């Protein structure tokens, strides 16, 4: 999957491929700098349920595997419904937020 903005782009995949309620998962990512953009220093991934006004019960951990490659582990969507996964990419002092909406059925 891919997400992009005017400042940055990521290619990513869930691990495991299928997200299930109450099961830990991770995301492997490659951050792509757009022409003239700064390198991505850090990526922070989180998830919220906009309709419920809350997020996950766990704090995920981001690991830089190599330049522009990241693994985030410890994510868990603990209930059915609409979730918004946020990817905050930090390039120097600038933050770019990309989002992916997920709906988990009971």
PDB file of N, CA and C in Angstrom:
ATOM      1  N   UNK A   1       0.838  -1.169   0.000  1.00  0.00           N
ATOM      2  CA  UNK A   1       0.000   0.000   0.000  1.00  0.00           C
ATOM      3  C   UNK A   1       0.888   1.238   0.000  1.00  0.00           C
ATOM      4  N   UNK A   2       0.317   2.343  -0.459  1.00  0.00           N
ATOM      5  CA  UNK A   2       1.059   3.606  -0.511  1.00  0.00           C
ATOM      6  C   UNK A   2       0.206   4.756   0.014  1.00  0.00           C
ATOM      7  N   UNK A   3       0.880   5.691   0.654  1.00  0.00           N
ATOM      8  CA  UNK A   3       0.274   6.958   1.063  1.00  0.00           C
ATOM      9  C   UNK A   3       1.247   8.060   0.675  1.00  0.00           C
ATOM     10  N   UNK A   4       0.714   9.206   0.236  1.00  0.00           N
ATOM     11  CA  UNK A   4       1.606  10.286  -0.188  1.00  0.00           C
ATOM     12  C   UNK A   4       0.995  11.642   0.121  1.00  0.00           C
ATOM     13  N   UNK A   5       1.891  12.607   0.265  1.00  0.00           N
ATOM     14  CA  UNK A   5       1.513  14.012   0.385  1.00  0.00           C
ATOM     15  C   UNK A   5       2.483  14.784  -0.502  1.00  0.00           C
ATOM     16  N   UNK A   6       2.408  16.106  -0.451  1.00  0.00           N
ATOM     17  CA  UNK A   6       3.332  16.922  -1.236  1.00  0.00           C
ATOM     18  C   UNK A   6       4.766  16.825  -0.711  1.00  0.00           C
ATOM     19  N   UNK A   7       4.938  16.403   0.564  1.00  0.00           N
ATOM     20  CA  UNK A   7       6.266  16.376   1.180  1.00  0.00           C
ATOM     21  C   UNK A   7       6.912  15.000   1.241  1.00  0.00           C
ATOM     22  N   UNK A   8       6.111  13.948   1.327  1.00  0.00           N
ATOM     23  CA  UNK A   8       6.692  12.613   1.534  1.00  0.00           C
ATOM     24  C   UNK A   8       5.725  11.537   1.065  1.00  0.00           C
ATOM     25  N   UNK A   9       6.264  10.334   0.939  1.00  0.00           N
ATOM     26  CA  UNK A   9       5.472   9.178   0.527  1.00  0.00           C
ATOM     27  C   UNK A   9       5.984   7.960   1.286  1.00  0.00           C
ATOM     28  N   UNK A  10       5.070   7.045   1.634  1.00  0.00           N
ATOM     29  CA  UNK A  10       5.488   5.780   2.228  1.00  0.00           C
ATOM     30  C   UNK A  10       4.838   4.631   1.470  1.00  0.00           C
ATOM     31  N   UNK A  11       5.570   3.541   1.415  1.00  0.00           N
ATOM     32  CA  UNK A  11       5.034   2.257   0.963  1.00  0.00           C
ATOM     33  C   UNK A  11       5.063   1.376   2.198  1.00  0.00           C
ATOM     34  N   UNK A  12       3.981   0.629   2.454  1.00  0.00           N
ATOM     35  CA  UNK A  12       3.916  -0.128   3.700  1.00  0.00           C
ATOM     36  C   UNK A  12       3.061  -1.372   3.541  1.00  0.00           C
ATOM     37  N   UNK A  13       3.242  -2.262   4.512  1.00  0.00           N
ATOM     38  CA  UNK A  13       2.398  -3.460   4.585  1.00  0.00           C
ATOM     39  C   UNK A  13       2.226  -3.842   6.036  1.00  0.00           C
ATOM     40  N   UNK A  14       1.035  -4.391   6.332  1.00  0.00           N
ATOM     41  CA  UNK A  14       0.744  -4.884   7.681  1.00  0.00           C
ATOM     42  C   UNK A  14       1.419  -6.233   7.864  1.00  0.00           C
ATOM     43  N   UNK A  15       1.819  -6.529   9.100  1.00  0.00           N
ATOM     44  CA  UNK A  15       2.329  -7.862   9.442  1.00  0.00           C
ATOM     45  C   UNK A  15       1.640  -8.311  10.727  1.00  0.00           C
ATOM     46  N   UNK A  16       0.788  -9.344  10.668  1.00  0.00           N
ATOM     47  CA  UNK A  16       0.417 -10.125   9.488  1.00  0.00           C
ATOM     48  C   UNK A  16      -0.452  -9.300   8.533  1.00  0.00           C
ATOM     49  N   UNK A  17      -0.708  -9.864   7.350  1.00  0.00           N
ATOM     50  CA  UNK A  17      -1.441  -9.148   6.301  1.00  0.00           C
ATOM     51  C   UNK A  17      -2.867  -8.784   6.698  1.00  0.00           C
ATOM     52  N   UNK A  18      -3.522  -9.625   7.479  1.00  0.00           N
ATOM     53  CA  UNK A  18      -4.917  -9.387   7.862  1.00  0.00           C
ATOM     54  C   UNK A  18      -4.987  -8.861   9.292  1.00  0.00           C
ATOM     55  N   UNK A  19      -5.651  -7.721   9.463  1.00  0.00           N
ATOM     56  CA  UNK A  19      -5.814  -7.142  10.799  1.00  0.00           C
ATOM     57  C   UNK A  19      -7.030  -7.758  11.463  1.00  0.00           C
ATOM     58  N   UNK A  20      -6.869  -8.162  12.733  1.00  0.00           N
ATOM     59  CA  UNK A  20      -7.959  -8.777  13.487  1.00  0.00           C
ATOM     60  C   UNK A  20      -8.133  -8.056  14.817  1.00  0.00           C
ATOM     61  N   UNK A  21      -9.367  -8.016  15.290  1.00  0.00           N
ATOM     62  CA  UNK A  21      -9.683  -7.365  16.557  1.00  0.00           C
ATOM     63  C   UNK A  21      -8.899  -8.026  17.691  1.00  0.00           C
ATOM     64  N   UNK A  22      -8.249  -7.199  18.506  1.00  0.00           N
ATOM     65  CA  UNK A  22      -7.572  -7.688  19.699  1.00  0.00           C
ATOM     66  C   UNK A  22      -6.305  -8.477  19.459  1.00  0.00           C
ATOM     67  N   UNK A  23      -5.724  -8.400  18.253  1.00  0.00           N
ATOM     68  CA  UNK A  23      -4.471  -9.108  17.979  1.00  0.00           C
ATOM     69  C   UNK A  23      -3.394  -8.104  17.587  1.00  0.00           C
ATOM     70  N   UNK A  24      -2.217  -8.281  18.172  1.00  0.00           N
ATOM     71  CA  UNK A  24      -1.105  -7.391  17.851  1.00  0.00           C
ATOM     72  C   UNK A  24      -0.724  -7.535  16.388  1.00  0.00           C
ATOM     73  N   UNK A  25      -0.288  -6.415  15.817  1.00  0.00           N
ATOM     74  CA  UNK A  25       0.223  -6.420  14.449  1.00  0.00           C
ATOM     75  C   UNK A  25       1.299  -5.352  14.341  1.00  0.00           C
ATOM     76  N   UNK A  26       1.973  -5.371  13.227  1.00  0.00           N
ATOM     77  CA  UNK A  26       3.004  -4.379  12.964  1.00  0.00           C
ATOM     78  C   UNK A  26       2.837  -3.820  11.567  1.00  0.00           C
ATOM     79  N   UNK A  27       3.712  -2.899  11.241  1.00  0.00           N
ATOM     80  CA  UNK A  27       3.722  -2.333   9.892  1.00  0.00           C
ATOM     81  C   UNK A  27       5.173  -2.117   9.480  1.00  0.00           C
ATOM     82  N   UNK A  28       5.509  -2.637   8.297  1.00  0.00           N
ATOM     83  CA  UNK A  28       6.831  -2.430   7.709  1.00  0.00           C
ATOM     84  C   UNK A  28       6.698  -1.319   6.684  1.00  0.00           C
ATOM     85  N   UNK A  29       7.623  -0.362   6.694  1.00  0.00           N
ATOM     86  CA  UNK A  29       7.513   0.809   5.825  1.00  0.00           C
ATOM     87  C   UNK A  29       8.827   1.180   5.176  1.00  0.00           C
ATOM     88  N   UNK A  30       8.696   1.761   4.000  1.00  0.00           N
ATOM     89  CA  UNK A  30       9.797   2.441   3.330  1.00  0.00           C
ATOM     90  C   UNK A  30       9.333   3.875   3.120  1.00  0.00           C
ATOM     91  N   UNK A  31      10.105   4.822   3.604  1.00  0.00           N
ATOM     92  CA  UNK A  31       9.779   6.241   3.453  1.00  0.00           C
ATOM     93  C   UNK A  31      10.526   6.784   2.241  1.00  0.00           C
ATOM     94  N   UNK A  32       9.801   7.423   1.352  1.00  0.00           N
ATOM     95  CA  UNK A  32      10.389   7.969   0.130  1.00  0.00           C
ATOM     96  C   UNK A  32      10.371   9.486   0.193  1.00  0.00           C
ATOM     97  N   UNK A  33      11.499  10.057   0.012  1.00  0.00           N
ATOM     98  CA  UNK A  33      11.637  11.506  -0.021  1.00  0.00           C
ATOM     99  C   UNK A  33      11.236  11.994  -1.408  1.00  0.00           C
ATOM    100  N   UNK A  34      10.448  13.023  -1.476  1.00  0.00           N
ATOM    101  CA  UNK A  34      10.112  13.599  -2.773  1.00  0.00           C
ATOM    102  C   UNK A  34      11.234  14.535  -3.196  1.00  0.00           C
ATOM    103  N   UNK A  35      11.385  14.814  -4.493  1.00  0.00           N
ATOM    104  CA  UNK A  35      12.495  15.659  -4.956  1.00  0.00           C
ATOM    105  C   UNK A  35      12.598  16.956  -4.163  1.00  0.00           C
ATOM    106  N   UNK A  36      13.796  17.211  -3.656  1.00  0.00           N
ATOM    107  CA  UNK A  36      14.047  18.418  -2.881  1.00  0.00           C
ATOM    108  C   UNK A  36      13.667  18.324  -1.419  1.00  0.00           C
ATOM    109  N   UNK A  37      13.041  17.225  -1.001  1.00  0.00           N
ATOM    110  CA  UNK A  37      12.617  17.066   0.387  1.00  0.00           C
ATOM    111  C   UNK A  37      13.729  16.537   1.271  1.00  0.00           C
ATOM    112  N   UNK A  38      13.560  16.743   2.570  1.00  0.00           N
ATOM    113  CA  UNK A  38      14.522  16.213   3.541  1.00  0.00           C
ATOM    114  C   UNK A  38      14.272  14.732   3.774  1.00  0.00           C
ATOM    115  N   UNK A  39      15.289  14.046   4.275  1.00  0.00           N
ATOM    116  CA  UNK A  39      15.132  12.637   4.637  1.00  0.00           C
ATOM    117  C   UNK A  39      14.174  12.513   5.816  1.00  0.00           C
ATOM    118  N   UNK A  40      13.455  11.405   5.869  1.00  0.00           N
ATOM    119  CA  UNK A  40      12.566  11.122   6.996  1.00  0.00           C
ATOM    120  C   UNK A  40      13.429  10.581   8.130  1.00  0.00           C
ATOM    121  N   UNK A  41      13.427  11.277   9.275  1.00  0.00           N
ATOM    122  CA  UNK A  41      14.240  10.881  10.428  1.00  0.00           C
ATOM    123  C   UNK A  41      13.540   9.845  11.291  1.00  0.00           C
ATOM    124  N   UNK A  42      12.250  10.038  11.489  1.00  0.00           N
ATOM    125  CA  UNK A  42      11.477   9.215  12.414  1.00  0.00           C
ATOM    126  C   UNK A  42      10.069   9.056  11.873  1.00  0.00           C
ATOM    127  N   UNK A  43       9.463   7.886  12.148  1.00  0.00           N
ATOM    128  CA  UNK A  43       8.052   7.664  11.841  1.00  0.00           C
ATOM    129  C   UNK A  43       7.365   7.198  13.117  1.00  0.00           C
ATOM    130  N   UNK A  44       6.245   7.833  13.444  1.00  0.00           N
ATOM    131  CA  UNK A  44       5.438   7.445  14.597  1.00  0.00           C
ATOM    132  C   UNK A  44       4.073   7.014  14.072  1.00  0.00           C
ATOM    133  N   UNK A  45       3.640   5.807  14.450  1.00  0.00           N
ATOM    134  CA  UNK A  45       2.351   5.275  14.003  1.00  0.00           C
ATOM    135  C   UNK A  45       1.433   5.162  15.213  1.00  0.00           C
ATOM    136  N   UNK A  46       0.185   5.560  15.036  1.00  0.00           N
ATOM    137  CA  UNK A  46      -0.820   5.481  16.088  1.00  0.00           C
ATOM    138  C   UNK A  46      -2.156   5.198  15.419  1.00  0.00           C
ATOM    139  N   UNK A  47      -3.188   4.945  16.206  1.00  0.00           N
ATOM    140  CA  UNK A  47      -4.532   4.715  15.654  1.00  0.00           C
ATOM    141  C   UNK A  47      -5.570   5.255  16.622  1.00  0.00           C
ATOM    142  N   UNK A  48      -6.625   5.826  16.058  1.00  0.00           N
ATOM    143  CA  UNK A  48      -7.714   6.379  16.853  1.00  0.00           C
ATOM    144  C   UNK A  48      -9.045   5.921  16.260  1.00  0.00           C
ATOM    145  N   UNK A  49     -10.066   5.924  17.113  1.00  0.00           N
ATOM    146  CA  UNK A  49     -11.447   5.697  16.672  1.00  0.00           C
ATOM    147  C   UNK A  49     -12.143   7.055  16.736  1.00  0.00           C
ATOM    148  N   UNK A  50     -12.250   7.767  15.616  1.00  0.00           N
ATOM    149  CA  UNK A  50     -12.826   9.113  15.642  1.00  0.00           C
ATOM    150  C   UNK A  50     -14.228   9.177  16.248  1.00  0.00           C
ATOM    151  N   UNK A  51     -15.064   8.200  15.980  1.00  0.00           N
ATOM    152  CA  UNK A  51     -16.442   8.224  16.489  1.00  0.00           C
ATOM    153  C   UNK A  51     -16.516   8.025  18.001  1.00  0.00           C
ATOM    154  N   UNK A  52     -15.489   7.399  18.575  1.00  0.00           N
ATOM    155  CA  UNK A  52     -15.490   7.107  20.008  1.00  0.00           C
ATOM    156  C   UNK A  52     -14.601   8.059  20.807  1.00  0.00           C
ATOM    157  N   UNK A  53     -13.739   8.798  20.116  1.00  0.00           N
ATOM    158  CA  UNK A  53     -12.875   9.748  20.807  1.00  0.00           C
ATOM    159  C   UNK A  53     -11.755   9.112  21.607  1.00  0.00           C
ATOM    160  N   UNK A  54     -11.318   7.924  21.207  1.00  0.00           N
ATOM    161  CA  UNK A  54     -10.189   7.293  21.903  1.00  0.00           C
ATOM    162  C   UNK A  54      -9.296   6.581  20.902  1.00  0.00           C
ATOM    163  N   UNK A  55      -8.152   6.155  21.395  1.00  0.00           N
ATOM    164  CA  UNK A  55      -7.189   5.461  20.557  1.00  0.00           C
ATOM    165  C   UNK A  55      -6.916   4.068  21.073  1.00  0.00           C
ATOM    166  N   UNK A  56      -5.724   3.594  20.771  1.00  0.00           N
ATOM    167  CA  UNK A  56      -5.324   2.249  21.184  1.00  0.00           C
ATOM    168  C   UNK A  56      -4.990   2.225  22.669  1.00  0.00           C
ATOM    169  N   UNK A  57      -4.991   1.024  23.225  1.00  0.00           N
ATOM    170  CA  UNK A  57      -4.615   0.837  24.628  1.00  0.00           C
ATOM    171  C   UNK A  57      -3.121   0.574  24.798  1.00  0.00           C
ATOM    172  N   UNK A  58      -2.406   0.434  23.701  1.00  0.00           N
ATOM    173  CA  UNK A  58      -0.979   0.115  23.742  1.00  0.00           C
ATOM    174  C   UNK A  58      -0.202   1.174  22.985  1.00  0.00           C
ATOM    175  N   UNK A  59       1.050   1.350  23.375  1.00  0.00           N
ATOM    176  CA  UNK A  59       1.935   2.296  22.703  1.00  0.00           C
ATOM    177  C   UNK A  59       2.881   1.501  21.792  1.00  0.00           C
ATOM    178  N   UNK A  60       2.769   1.676  20.479  1.00  0.00           N
ATOM    179  CA  UNK A  60       3.637   0.935  19.567  1.00  0.00           C
ATOM    180  C   UNK A  60       5.076   1.440  19.626  1.00  0.00           C
ATOM    181  N   UNK A  61       5.971   0.612  19.109  1.00  0.00           N
ATOM    182  CA  UNK A  61       7.397   0.940  19.106  1.00  0.00           C
ATOM    183  C   UNK A  61       7.900   0.996  17.668  1.00  0.00           C
ATOM    184  N   UNK A  62       8.600   2.063  17.324  1.00  0.00           N
ATOM    185  CA  UNK A  62       9.141   2.252  15.981  1.00  0.00           C
ATOM    186  C   UNK A  62      10.636   1.964  15.986  1.00  0.00           C
ATOM    187  N   UNK A  63      11.076   1.149  15.030  1.00  0.00           N
ATOM    188  CA  UNK A  63      12.488   0.804  14.900  1.00  0.00           C
ATOM    189  C   UNK A  63      12.955   1.157  13.496  1.00  0.00           C
ATOM    190  N   UNK A  64      14.041   1.894  13.416  1.00  0.00           N
ATOM    191  CA  UNK A  64      14.638   2.195  12.110  1.00  0.00           C
ATOM    192  C   UNK A  64      15.527   1.019  11.734  1.00  0.00           C
ATOM    193  N   UNK A  65      15.172   0.331  10.650  1.00  0.00           N
ATOM    194  CA  UNK A  65      15.919  -0.849  10.219  1.00  0.00           C
ATOM    195  C   UNK A  65      17.117  -0.483   9.357  1.00  0.00           C
ATOM    196  N   UNK A  66      16.983   0.556   8.580  1.00  0.00           N
ATOM    197  CA  UNK A  66      18.016   1.037   7.660  1.00  0.00           C
ATOM    198  C   UNK A  66      17.574   2.429   7.220  1.00  0.00           C
ATOM    199  N   UNK A  67      18.419   3.157   6.508  1.00  0.00           N
ATOM    200  CA  UNK A  67      17.952   4.456   6.018  1.00  0.00           C
ATOM    201  C   UNK A  67      16.636   4.294   5.243  1.00  0.00           C
ATOM    202  N   UNK A  68      15.640   5.034   5.648  1.00  0.00           N
ATOM    203  CA  UNK A  68      14.316   5.052   5.011  1.00  0.00           C
ATOM    204  C   UNK A  68      13.473   3.800   5.227  1.00  0.00           C
ATOM    205  N   UNK A  69      13.915   2.853   6.041  1.00  0.00           N
ATOM    206  CA  UNK A  69      13.141   1.624   6.302  1.00  0.00           C
ATOM    207  C   UNK A  69      12.830   1.526   7.793  1.00  0.00           C
ATOM    208  N   UNK A  70      11.554   1.244   8.110  1.00  0.00           N
ATOM    209  CA  UNK A  70      11.093   1.224   9.496  1.00  0.00           C
ATOM    210  C   UNK A  70      10.199   0.022   9.751  1.00  0.00           C
ATOM    211  N   UNK A  71      10.202  -0.422  10.994  1.00  0.00           N
ATOM    212  CA  UNK A  71       9.273  -1.438  11.472  1.00  0.00           C
ATOM    213  C   UNK A  71       8.622  -0.882  12.730  1.00  0.00           C
ATOM    214  N   UNK A  72       7.291  -0.869  12.739  1.00  0.00           N
ATOM    215  CA  UNK A  72       6.552  -0.452  13.931  1.00  0.00           C
ATOM    216  C   UNK A  72       5.814  -1.675  14.438  1.00  0.00           C
ATOM    217  N   UNK A  73       6.024  -2.015  15.705  1.00  0.00           N
ATOM    218  CA  UNK A  73       5.399  -3.204  16.294  1.00  0.00           C
ATOM    219  C   UNK A  73       4.575  -2.796  17.509  1.00  0.00           C
ATOM    220  N   UNK A  74       3.721  -3.712  17.948  1.00  0.00           N
ATOM    221  CA  UNK A  74       2.931  -3.473  19.146  1.00  0.00           C
ATOM    222  C   UNK A  74       1.644  -2.709  18.927  1.00  0.00           C
ATOM    223  N   UNK A  75       1.157  -2.682  17.691  1.00  0.00           N
ATOM    224  CA  UNK A  75      -0.134  -2.048  17.412  1.00  0.00           C
ATOM    225  C   UNK A  75      -1.246  -3.049  17.691  1.00  0.00           C
ATOM    226  N   UNK A  76      -2.376  -2.574  18.226  1.00  0.00           N
ATOM    227  CA  UNK A  76      -3.541  -3.437  18.435  1.00  0.00           C
ATOM    228  C   UNK A  76      -4.810  -2.591  18.350  1.00  0.00           C
ATOM    229  N   UNK A  77      -5.730  -3.031  17.492  1.00  0.00           N
ATOM    230  CA  UNK A  77      -7.052  -2.417  17.388  1.00  0.00           C
ATOM    231  C   UNK A  77      -7.973  -3.295  18.211  1.00  0.00           C
ATOM    232  N   UNK A  78      -8.351  -2.816  19.398  1.00  0.00           N
ATOM    233  CA  UNK A  78      -8.969  -3.680  20.405  1.00  0.00           C
ATOM    234  C   UNK A  78     -10.481  -3.815  20.294  1.00  0.00           C
ATOM    235  N   UNK A  79     -11.108  -3.142  19.321  1.00  0.00           N
ATOM    236  CA  UNK A  79     -12.557  -3.296  19.169  1.00  0.00           C
ATOM    237  C   UNK A  79     -12.968  -3.094  17.714  1.00  0.00           C
ATOM    238  N   UNK A  80     -14.141  -3.613  17.371  1.00  0.00           N
ATOM    239  CA  UNK A  80     -14.672  -3.476  16.013  1.00  0.00           C
ATOM    240  C   UNK A  80     -15.057  -2.026  15.752  1.00  0.00           C
ATOM    241  N   UNK A  81     -15.017  -1.639  14.487  1.00  0.00           N
ATOM    242  CA  UNK A  81     -15.445  -0.307  14.090  1.00  0.00           C
ATOM    243  C   UNK A  81     -14.440   0.372  13.191  1.00  0.00           C
ATOM    244  N   UNK A  82     -14.633   1.685  13.022  1.00  0.00           N
ATOM    245  CA  UNK A  82     -13.797   2.491  12.146  1.00  0.00           C
ATOM    246  C   UNK A  82     -12.594   3.031  12.914  1.00  0.00           C
ATOM    247  N   UNK A  83     -11.417   2.726  12.407  1.00  0.00           N
ATOM    248  CA  UNK A  83     -10.165   3.214  12.982  1.00  0.00           C
ATOM    249  C   UNK A  83      -9.459   4.091  11.949  1.00  0.00           C
ATOM    250  N   UNK A  84      -8.747   5.095  12.425  1.00  0.00           N
ATOM    251  CA  UNK A  84      -7.888   5.911  11.569  1.00  0.00           C
ATOM    252  C   UNK A  84      -6.450   5.702  12.043  1.00  0.00           C
ATOM    253  N   UNK A  85      -5.651   5.083  11.178  1.00  0.00           N
ATOM    254  CA  UNK A  85      -4.235   4.864  11.475  1.00  0.00           C
ATOM    255  C   UNK A  85      -3.469   6.083  10.964  1.00  0.00           C
ATOM    256  N   UNK A  86      -2.661   6.678  11.841  1.00  0.00           N
ATOM    257  CA  UNK A  86      -1.884   7.857  11.465  1.00  0.00           C
ATOM    258  C   UNK A  86      -0.404   7.506  11.384  1.00  0.00           C
ATOM    259  N   UNK A  87       0.235   8.043  10.379  1.00  0.00           N
ATOM    260  CA  UNK A  87       1.668   7.889  10.161  1.00  0.00           C
ATOM    261  C   UNK A  87       2.253   9.296  10.209  1.00  0.00           C
ATOM    262  N   UNK A  88       2.972   9.621  11.277  1.00  0.00           N
ATOM    263  CA  UNK A  88       3.621  10.929  11.397  1.00  0.00           C
ATOM    264  C   UNK A  88       5.072  10.776  10.975  1.00  0.00           C
ATOM    265  N   UNK A  89       5.431  11.452   9.890  1.00  0.00           N
ATOM    266  CA  UNK A  89       6.785  11.416   9.352  1.00  0.00           C
ATOM    267  C   UNK A  89       7.486  12.704   9.749  1.00  0.00           C
ATOM    268  N   UNK A  90       8.616  12.578  10.419  1.00  0.00           N
ATOM    269  CA  UNK A  90       9.374  13.739  10.863  1.00  0.00           C
ATOM    270  C   UNK A  90      10.591  13.906   9.968  1.00  0.00           C
ATOM    271  N   UNK A  91      10.677  15.102   9.358  1.00  0.00           N
ATOM    272  CA  UNK A  91      11.792  15.470   8.488  1.00  0.00           C
ATOM    273  C   UNK A  91      12.386  16.745   9.066  1.00  0.00           C
ATOM    274  N   UNK A  92      13.466  16.599   9.819  1.00  0.00           N
ATOM    275  CA  UNK A  92      14.005  17.759  10.523  1.00  0.00           C
ATOM    276  C   UNK A  92      12.972  18.256  11.516  1.00  0.00           C
ATOM    277  N   UNK A  93      12.577  19.522  11.413  1.00  0.00           N
ATOM    278  CA  UNK A  93      11.581  20.084  12.332  1.00  0.00           C
ATOM    279  C   UNK A  93      10.159  19.986  11.782  1.00  0.00           C
ATOM    280  N   UNK A  94       9.998  19.431  10.604  1.00  0.00           N
ATOM    281  CA  UNK A  94       8.686  19.361   9.960  1.00  0.00           C
ATOM    282  C   UNK A  94       8.043  17.991  10.176  1.00  0.00           C
ATOM    283  N   UNK A  95       6.722  18.019  10.455  1.00  0.00           N
ATOM    284  CA  UNK A  95       5.958  16.778  10.592  1.00  0.00           C
ATOM    285  C   UNK A  95       4.937  16.709   9.464  1.00  0.00           C
ATOM    286  N   UNK A  96       4.872  15.549   8.813  1.00  0.00           N
ATOM    287  CA  UNK A  96       3.858  15.284   7.797  1.00  0.00           C
ATOM    288  C   UNK A  96       3.002  14.141   8.300  1.00  0.00           C
ATOM    289  N   UNK A  97       1.677  14.324   8.290  1.00  0.00           N
ATOM    290  CA  UNK A  97       0.771  13.267   8.747  1.00  0.00           C
ATOM    291  C   UNK A  97       0.062  12.653   7.543  1.00  0.00           C
ATOM    292  N   UNK A  98       0.164  11.335   7.449  1.00  0.00           N
ATOM    293  CA  UNK A  98      -0.566  10.558   6.450  1.00  0.00           C
ATOM    294  C   UNK A  98      -1.531   9.657   7.208  1.00  0.00           C
ATOM    295  N   UNK A  99      -2.691   9.354   6.627  1.00  0.00           N
ATOM    296  CA  UNK A  99      -3.676   8.525   7.332  1.00  0.00           C
ATOM    297  C   UNK A  99      -4.209   7.417   6.444  1.00  0.00           C
ATOM    298  N   UNK A 100      -4.608   6.338   7.095  1.00  0.00           N
ATOM    299  CA  UNK A 100      -5.235   5.185   6.432  1.00  0.00           C
ATOM    300  C   UNK A 100      -6.413   4.759   7.305  1.00  0.00           C
ATOM    301  N   UNK A 101      -7.603   4.731   6.731  1.00  0.00           N
ATOM    302  CA  UNK A 101      -8.790   4.316   7.478  1.00  0.00           C
ATOM    303  C   UNK A 101      -8.995   2.811   7.353  1.00  0.00           C
ATOM    304  N   UNK A 102      -9.320   2.187   8.472  1.00  0.00           N
ATOM    305  CA  UNK A 102      -9.532   0.738   8.558  1.00  0.00           C
ATOM    306  C   UNK A 102     -10.866   0.504   9.255  1.00  0.00           C
ATOM    307  N   UNK A 103     -11.664  -0.414   8.734  1.00  0.00           N
ATOM    308  CA  UNK A 103     -12.898  -0.815   9.407  1.00  0.00           C
ATOM    309  C   UNK A 103     -12.791  -2.290   9.764  1.00  0.00           C
ATOM    310  N   UNK A 104     -12.884  -2.590  11.053  1.00  0.00           N
ATOM    311  CA  UNK A 104     -12.860  -3.972  11.530  1.00  0.00           C
ATOM    312  C   UNK A 104     -14.280  -4.391  11.853  1.00  0.00           C
ATOM    313  N   UNK A 105     -14.690  -5.502  11.284  1.00  0.00           N
ATOM    314  CA  UNK A 105     -16.040  -6.027  11.537  1.00  0.00           C
ATOM    315  C   UNK A 105     -15.990  -7.040  12.669  1.00  0.00           C
ATOM    316  N   UNK A 106     -17.081  -7.111  13.469  1.00  0.00           N
ATOM    317  CA  UNK A 106     -17.096  -8.063  14.593  1.00  0.00           C
ATOM    318  C   UNK A 106     -17.061  -9.511  14.115  1.00  0.00           C
TER     319      UNK A 106
END
